[in-house]
Coordinates of C-alpha atoms and ligand atoms in Angstrom, one line a residue:
X76 CA 7.8 7.0 -31.0
X77 CA 6.6 6.7 -27.4
X78 CA 7.3 9.3 -24.8
X79 CA 9.7 6.8 -23.2
X80 CA 11.6 6.2 -26.4
X81 CA 12.0 9.9 -26.8
X82 CA 13.4 10.2 -23.3
X83 CA 15.6 7.1 -23.8
X84 CA 14.0 5.4 -20.8
X85 CA 13.3 1.6 -21.2
X86 CA 9.9 0.3 -20.3
X87 CA 9.8 -2.9 -18.3
X88 CA 7.6 -5.9 -17.6
X89 CA 6.6 -5.9 -13.9
X90 CA 6.5 -9.5 -12.6
X91 CA 7.6 -8.3 -9.1
X92 CA 4.9 -6.4 -7.2
X93 CA 3.3 -2.9 -7.1
X94 CA 6.5 -1.2 -6.3
X95 CA 6.7 2.6 -6.5
X96 CA 10.3 2.4 -7.7
X97 CA 9.3 0.7 -10.9
X98 CA 6.1 2.7 -11.5
X99 CA 3.6 1.1 -9.1
X100 CA 0.8 0.1 -11.3
X101 CA -0.8 0.9 -14.7
X102 CA -4.1 2.7 -14.8
X103 CA -7.1 1.3 -16.7
X104 CA -8.3 3.5 -19.6
X105 CA -11.4 4.5 -17.7
X106 CA -9.3 6.1 -15.0
X107 CA -7.2 8.0 -17.5
X108 CA -10.4 9.2 -19.3
X109 CA -11.8 10.5 -16.0
X110 CA -8.6 12.3 -15.2
X111 CA -8.5 13.9 -18.6
X112 CA -12.0 15.1 -18.3
X113 CA -11.3 16.4 -14.8
X114 CA -8.3 18.3 -16.1
X115 CA -10.3 20.4 -18.5
X116 CA -12.1 22.6 -16.0
X117 CA -11.5 24.8 -13.0
X118 CA -13.3 23.7 -9.9
X119 CA -13.4 24.5 -6.2
X120 CA -10.9 22.0 -4.9
X121 CA -12.4 21.6 -1.4
X122 CA -15.8 21.1 -2.8
X123 CA -14.5 18.4 -5.2
X124 CA -12.6 16.7 -2.3
X125 CA -15.8 16.6 -0.3
X126 CA -18.0 15.3 -3.1
X127 CA -15.4 12.6 -4.1
X128 CA -15.0 11.7 -0.4
X129 CA -18.7 11.2 0.1
X130 CA -18.8 8.8 -2.9
X131 CA -15.7 6.9 -1.7
X132 CA -17.1 6.6 1.8
X133 CA -20.4 5.2 0.4
X134 CA -18.5 2.8 -1.9
X135 CA -16.2 1.5 0.9
X136 CA -18.9 1.4 3.6
X137 CA -17.1 4.0 5.7
X138 CA -18.3 7.1 7.6
X139 CA -16.0 9.4 5.6
X140 CA -13.1 9.3 3.1
X141 CA -10.3 11.5 1.8
X142 CA -8.1 11.4 -1.2
X143 CA -4.4 12.0 -0.3
X144 CA -1.3 12.2 -2.4
X145 CA -0.3 8.6 -1.6
X146 CA -0.5 6.3 1.3
X147 CA 2.6 7.7 2.9
X148 CA 0.9 11.2 2.8
X149 CA -2.2 9.5 4.3
X150 CA -0.1 8.2 7.2
X151 CA 1.2 11.7 7.9
X152 CA -2.3 13.2 7.5
X153 CA -3.8 10.7 9.9
X154 CA -1.1 11.6 12.5
X155 CA -1.8 15.3 12.0
X156 CA -5.5 14.6 12.5
X157 CA -5.1 12.9 15.8
X158 CA -2.7 15.5 17.1
X159 CA -4.4 18.7 15.9
X160 CA -8.0 17.7 15.4
X161 CA -9.9 20.8 14.3
X162 CA -7.8 23.2 16.4
X163 CA -6.3 25.8 14.1
X164 CA -3.8 27.0 16.6
X165 CA -2.4 23.5 17.0
X166 CA -2.3 23.1 13.2
X167 CA -0.1 26.3 13.0
X168 CA 2.2 25.0 15.7
X169 CA 3.1 21.7 14.0
X170 CA 5.6 20.1 13.7
X171 CA 6.4 21.6 17.1
X172 CA 4.4 19.4 19.5
X173 CA 5.5 21.0 22.8
X174 CA 2.6 20.7 25.3
X175 CA 0.5 18.6 23.0
X176 CA -0.6 15.0 23.0
X177 CA 2.4 13.9 21.1
X178 CA 3.2 10.3 21.6
X179 CA 2.3 7.6 19.0
X180 CA 2.7 4.0 20.0
X181 CA 4.1 1.5 17.4
X182 CA 5.1 -2.1 17.8
X183 CA 8.8 -2.4 17.6
X184 CA 8.3 -5.3 15.2
X185 CA 6.3 -2.9 12.9
X186 CA 9.0 -0.2 12.6
X187 CA 9.7 0.5 8.9
X188 CA 10.7 3.1 6.4
X189 CA 7.1 4.5 6.1
X190 CA 6.9 5.4 9.8
X191 CA 9.0 8.5 9.0
X192 CA 5.6 9.8 7.8
X193 CA 4.4 9.6 11.4
X194 CA 7.6 11.1 12.9
X195 CA 7.6 14.1 10.5
X196 CA 4.5 15.5 12.3
X197 CA 6.8 16.1 15.3
X198 CA 5.5 13.3 17.5
X199 CA 7.5 10.9 19.5
X200 CA 7.3 7.2 18.6
X201 CA 6.9 5.0 21.7
X202 CA 7.9 1.5 20.9
X203 CA 6.3 -1.6 22.5
X204 CA 7.6 -5.1 22.6
X205 CA 10.6 -6.6 20.8
X206 CA 11.2 -7.8 17.3
X207 CA 9.5 -11.1 18.1
X208 CA 7.2 -10.6 21.0
X209 CA 4.8 -8.0 22.3
X210 CA 2.6 -8.3 25.5
X211 CA -0.7 -6.7 26.2
X212 CA 0.7 -5.2 29.4
X213 CA 3.3 -3.5 27.4
X214 CA 0.7 -1.7 25.4
X215 CA -1.4 -0.9 28.5
X216 CA 1.7 0.6 30.2
X217 CA 2.7 2.7 27.2
X218 CA -0.7 4.5 27.1
X219 CA -0.8 7.7 29.0
X220 CA -2.4 11.2 28.8
X221 CA 0.2 12.1 26.1
X222 CA -0.8 9.3 23.8
X223 CA -2.2 10.6 20.5
X224 CA -2.7 7.3 18.7
X225 CA -1.5 3.7 18.2
X226 CA -0.2 3.2 14.7
X227 CA -0.6 -0.3 13.2
X228 CA 1.4 -1.3 10.1
X229 CA -0.4 -4.1 8.3
X230 CA 2.1 -5.7 5.9
X231 CA 4.8 -8.3 5.6
X232 CA 6.2 -7.3 9.0
X233 CA 2.8 -7.9 10.7
X234 CA 2.5 -11.1 12.8
X235 CA 6.0 -11.3 14.2
X236 CA 4.8 -12.0 17.7
X237 CA 2.8 -8.8 17.7
X238 CA -0.5 -8.4 19.5
X239 CA -3.6 -9.3 17.4
X240 CA -5.1 -6.1 15.9
X241 CA -8.4 -7.0 17.7
X242 CA -6.6 -6.9 21.0
X243 CA -4.9 -3.6 20.2
X244 CA -8.3 -2.1 19.3
X245 CA -9.9 -3.5 22.4
X246 CA -7.2 -2.0 24.7
X247 CA -7.2 1.3 22.7
X248 CA -11.0 1.7 23.0
X249 CA -10.9 1.2 26.7
X250 CA -8.4 4.1 26.9
X251 CA -10.2 6.2 24.2
X252 CA -7.1 6.2 22.0
X253 CA -7.5 6.0 18.2
X254 CA -6.0 3.2 16.3
X255 CA -4.6 4.1 12.8
X256 CA -3.9 1.4 10.3
X257 CA -1.5 1.7 7.4
X258 CA -3.0 -0.8 5.0
X259 CA -1.3 0.6 1.9
X260 CA -0.9 -2.6 0.1
X261 CA -3.7 -4.6 1.7
X262 CA -6.0 -5.0 -1.3
X263 CA -6.9 -7.6 -2.5
X264 CA -9.1 -8.6 -0.9
X265 CA -11.3 -5.5 -1.7
X266 CA -13.2 -6.0 1.6
X267 CA -10.2 -4.7 3.4
X268 CA -11.3 -1.3 2.4
X269 CA -13.9 -1.5 5.2
X270 CA -12.5 -4.4 7.3
X271 CA -10.2 -2.5 9.6
X272 CA -12.6 0.4 10.3
X273 CA -15.4 -2.1 10.9
X274 CA -13.1 -3.8 13.4
X275 CA -12.9 -0.5 15.2
X276 CA -9.8 1.3 13.8
X277 CA -10.3 5.0 13.6
X278 CA -8.7 5.4 10.2
X279 CA -7.3 3.0 7.6
X280 CA -5.0 4.1 4.8
X281 CA -4.6 2.6 1.3
X282 CA -2.3 3.4 -1.6
X283 CA -4.2 4.4 -4.7
X284 CA -1.2 3.5 -6.9
X285 CA -0.8 -0.1 -6.0
X286 CA -3.3 -2.8 -6.8
X287 CA -6.2 -0.3 -6.8
X288 CA -4.5 1.0 -10.0
X289 CA -5.5 4.5 -9.5
X290 CA -3.1 7.5 -10.0
X291 CA 0.4 6.9 -8.8
X292 CA 0.3 9.9 -6.5
X293 CA -3.0 9.1 -4.8
X294 CA -4.0 7.5 -1.6
X295 CA -7.2 6.7 0.2
X296 CA -7.9 7.5 3.9
X297 CA -11.2 6.1 5.3
X298 CA -12.8 6.1 8.7
X299 CA -14.1 8.4 11.4
X300 CA -15.9 11.5 10.2
X301 CA -14.3 13.9 12.8
X302 CA -10.8 12.8 11.9
X303 CA -11.4 13.0 8.1
X304 CA -12.7 16.5 8.8
X305 CA -9.5 17.4 10.6
X306 CA -7.6 16.0 7.6
X307 CA -9.5 18.2 5.3
X308 CA -8.8 21.3 7.4
X309 CA -5.1 20.5 7.4
X310 CA -4.7 19.3 3.8
X311 CA -4.3 21.3 0.7
X312 CA -5.3 23.9 -0.5
X313 CA -5.1 25.1 3.1
X314 CA -1.6 26.2 4.1
X315 CA 0.0 24.3 6.9
X316 CA 2.1 21.3 7.6
X317 CA 0.3 19.2 5.0
X318 CA 0.4 21.7 2.2
X319 CA 3.3 20.0 0.4
X320 CA 1.2 16.9 0.1
X321 CA -0.9 18.4 -2.6
X322 CA -3.5 16.2 -4.4
X323 CA -5.0 17.5 -7.6
X324 CA -8.5 17.4 -9.1
X325 CA -7.3 14.8 -11.6
X326 CA -6.1 12.4 -8.8
X327 CA -9.3 12.8 -6.8
X328 CA -11.4 11.9 -9.8
X329 CA -9.0 9.2 -11.0
X330 CA -8.9 7.5 -7.6
X331 CA -12.7 7.5 -7.3
X332 CA -13.0 5.9 -10.7
X333 CA -10.3 3.3 -9.8
X334 CA -12.1 2.3 -6.6
X335 CA -15.4 1.9 -8.5
X336 CA -13.7 -0.3 -11.1
X337 CA -11.9 -2.3 -8.4
X338 CA -15.1 -3.1 -6.5
X339 CA -16.8 -4.2 -9.8
X340 CA -13.9 -6.4 -10.8
X341 CA -14.3 -10.2 -10.8
X342 CA -11.7 -11.0 -8.2
X343 CA -12.5 -14.7 -8.2
X344 CA -11.8 -15.0 -11.9
X345 CA -8.6 -13.0 -11.5
X346 CA -7.5 -15.4 -8.7
X347 CA -8.1 -18.5 -10.8
X348 CA -6.4 -16.9 -13.8
X349 CA -3.3 -16.2 -11.6
X350 CA -3.4 -19.7 -10.2
X351 CA -3.4 -21.1 -13.8
X352 CA -0.5 -18.8 -14.8
X353 CA 1.6 -19.8 -11.7
X354 CA 0.9 -23.6 -12.3
X355 CA 1.9 -23.2 -15.9
X356 CA 5.1 -21.4 -15.0
X357 CA 6.0 -24.0 -12.4
X358 CA 5.5 -27.0 -14.6
X359 CA 7.7 -25.6 -17.3
X360 CA 10.4 -24.3 -15.0
X361 CA 10.6 -27.6 -13.1
X362 CA 11.9 -29.3 -16.3
X363 CA 15.2 -27.4 -16.1
X364 CA 18.0 -28.9 -14.1
X365 CA 18.9 -26.9 -11.0
X366 CA 15.5 -25.1 -11.0
X367 CA 12.8 -25.8 -8.4
X368 CA 9.6 -23.9 -8.8
X369 CA 6.5 -24.0 -6.6
X370 CA 3.3 -22.0 -5.9
X371 CA 3.8 -19.7 -3.0
X372 CA 1.0 -18.0 -1.1
X373 CA 0.4 -15.4 0.5
X374 CA 2.6 -12.9 -1.5
X375 CA 5.1 -10.3 -0.3
X376 CA 2.3 -8.0 1.0
X377 CA 0.5 -10.8 2.7
X378 CA -2.2 -10.8 0.1
X379 CA -4.0 -14.1 -0.5
X380 CA -2.6 -14.3 -4.1
X381 CA -0.3 -16.9 -5.6
X382 CA 3.1 -16.4 -7.2
X383 CA 5.9 -18.7 -8.2
X384 CA 8.8 -19.3 -5.9
X385 CA 11.8 -20.2 -8.0
X386 CA 14.9 -21.7 -6.3
X387 CA 18.1 -21.8 -8.3
X388 CA 20.9 -24.3 -7.6
X389 CA 23.7 -22.3 -9.1
X390 CA 26.0 -25.2 -9.6
X391 CA 23.5 -27.3 -11.4
X392 CA 21.7 -24.4 -13.3
X393 CA 25.1 -22.9 -14.4
X394 CA 24.1 -19.5 -13.1
X395 CA 23.3 -17.8 -9.8
X396 CA 20.1 -16.1 -8.9
X397 CA 21.8 -12.7 -9.2
X398 CA 22.9 -13.7 -12.8
X399 CA 19.3 -14.6 -13.6
X400 CA 17.9 -11.3 -12.1
X401 CA 20.4 -9.3 -14.1
X402 CA 19.8 -11.2 -17.4
X403 CA 16.0 -10.6 -17.0
X404 CA 16.5 -6.9 -16.3
X405 CA 19.1 -6.3 -19.1
X406 CA 17.3 -8.4 -21.7
X407 CA 14.7 -7.4 -24.2
X408 CA 12.1 -6.8 -23.0
X409 CA 13.4 -5.9 -19.5
X410 CA 11.7 -7.9 -16.8
X411 CA 11.6 -7.3 -13.0
X412 CA 11.1 -10.1 -10.5
X413 CA 11.4 -10.0 -6.8
X414 CA 14.6 -11.3 -5.1
X415 CA 13.9 -13.5 -2.1
X416 CA 17.2 -14.3 -0.6
X417 CA 20.5 -15.6 -2.1
X418 CA 19.0 -18.4 -4.2
X419 CA 15.4 -17.5 -4.7
X420 CA 13.3 -15.3 -6.9
X421 CA 9.5 -14.7 -6.8
X422 CA 7.7 -14.3 -10.1
X423 CA 4.3 -12.6 -9.6
X424 CA 1.4 -12.6 -12.1
X425 CA -0.5 -9.8 -10.4
X426 CA 1.0 -6.7 -11.9
X427 CA 1.3 -8.3 -15.4
X428 CA -0.7 -7.1 -18.4
X429 CA -2.6 -9.7 -20.4
X430 CA -0.2 -11.8 -22.5
X431 CA 2.9 -10.8 -20.6
X432 CA 2.9 -14.1 -18.6
X433 CA 4.0 -15.9 -21.8
X434 CA 6.8 -13.4 -22.4
X435 CA 8.1 -13.8 -18.9
X436 CA 8.1 -17.6 -19.1
X437 CA 9.8 -17.5 -22.5
X438 CA 12.5 -15.2 -21.2
X439 CA 13.1 -17.3 -18.1
X440 CA 13.4 -20.5 -20.1
X441 CA 15.7 -18.9 -22.7
X442 CA 18.0 -17.6 -20.0
X443 CA 18.0 -20.7 -17.9
X444 CA 18.5 -23.1 -20.8
X445 CA 21.6 -21.3 -22.1
Ligands
PLP66 C1 3.6 1.2 -0.3 C2 3.4 1.5 1.1 C3 3.3 2.8 1.6 C4 3.4 4.0 0.7 O1 2.4 4.1 -0.3 P1 2.4 5.3 -1.4 O2 1.0 5.3 -1.9 O3 3.5 4.9 -2.3 O4 2.7 6.6 -0.6 C5 3.1 3.0 2.9 N1 3.0 2.0 3.8 C6 3.1 0.7 3.4 C7 3.0 -0.4 4.4 C8 3.3 0.4 2.0 O5 3.4 -0.9 1.6

């Protein structure tokens, strides 16, 4: 009996995305083994964080690196670092930012649920632009001597008339303001682990629990040495504003192992395998009346990876998209796909384990042919 059976909790097949709500990702055996090994001994946590950070920095071609308890924690830590630096008095004052550099500039078009991790540090968010357009002058005008950073959210929201990141970095550098990039779900490609910092961003933040397939409660912050040092000083085990964002020895070692494996992985082979899966799904699904399936790229995170876009004509198919989603979820095995509007679902091969692509197709066909 599995632990989930014992708890009466159903497991599910993830054909959606690396979504925290349904468990994020599944760790390779090597990651788990490293975590088990790490769990057997006491160590000095700061010494381990530093040693792991040095390895992660070298692997990702960055000056420095830090393991956080998730990307959202990384976003908060990055904000803390630009406001407090190495000043222990400021650290103790947070989240009260009276008298400090306490403004963080964010594109209005980038505002999202994760920016709460910026705001919780006590800073004021200064919005630039509109939902659909942002001008360089607006960024220039927003920068003043209270500006602590510009936060850039790289995800599905990016690109809605926002300034190119290159332009943001150029303007920021001229004013000596750090640019922080939330790139939580921006791998693949693996090169993104160094792309943003090589472009000139001060820090870039990744989720350890999405495609990197490290521990669920881990994140990776890479970039400028002085800012990573400030994060160390403010992070656990030190008491302060970031103490609730604890990261354990197991997560540190687990994330390092996951990043090593990720960089060694044959990403081209994976891409062609996913292309094959999507092509196979589409050709089978397109035989069903009322169903139109096609390859769709990039995916929900903007990653250059294919998935199947499946459009349902409810009248012809005899069921709505919502019916299909529920039938997949409530069936055996339970399958999660990503809704994409009233008549569309996306079926994603990326988070699947080997062999699950056939189970997903069989379930789709069985439900739609009823
Ligand atoms: C998933 C995500 C996060 C949160 O990542 P966690 O590792 O779950 O904390 C933050 N920002 C963006 C853009 C994300 O997609």
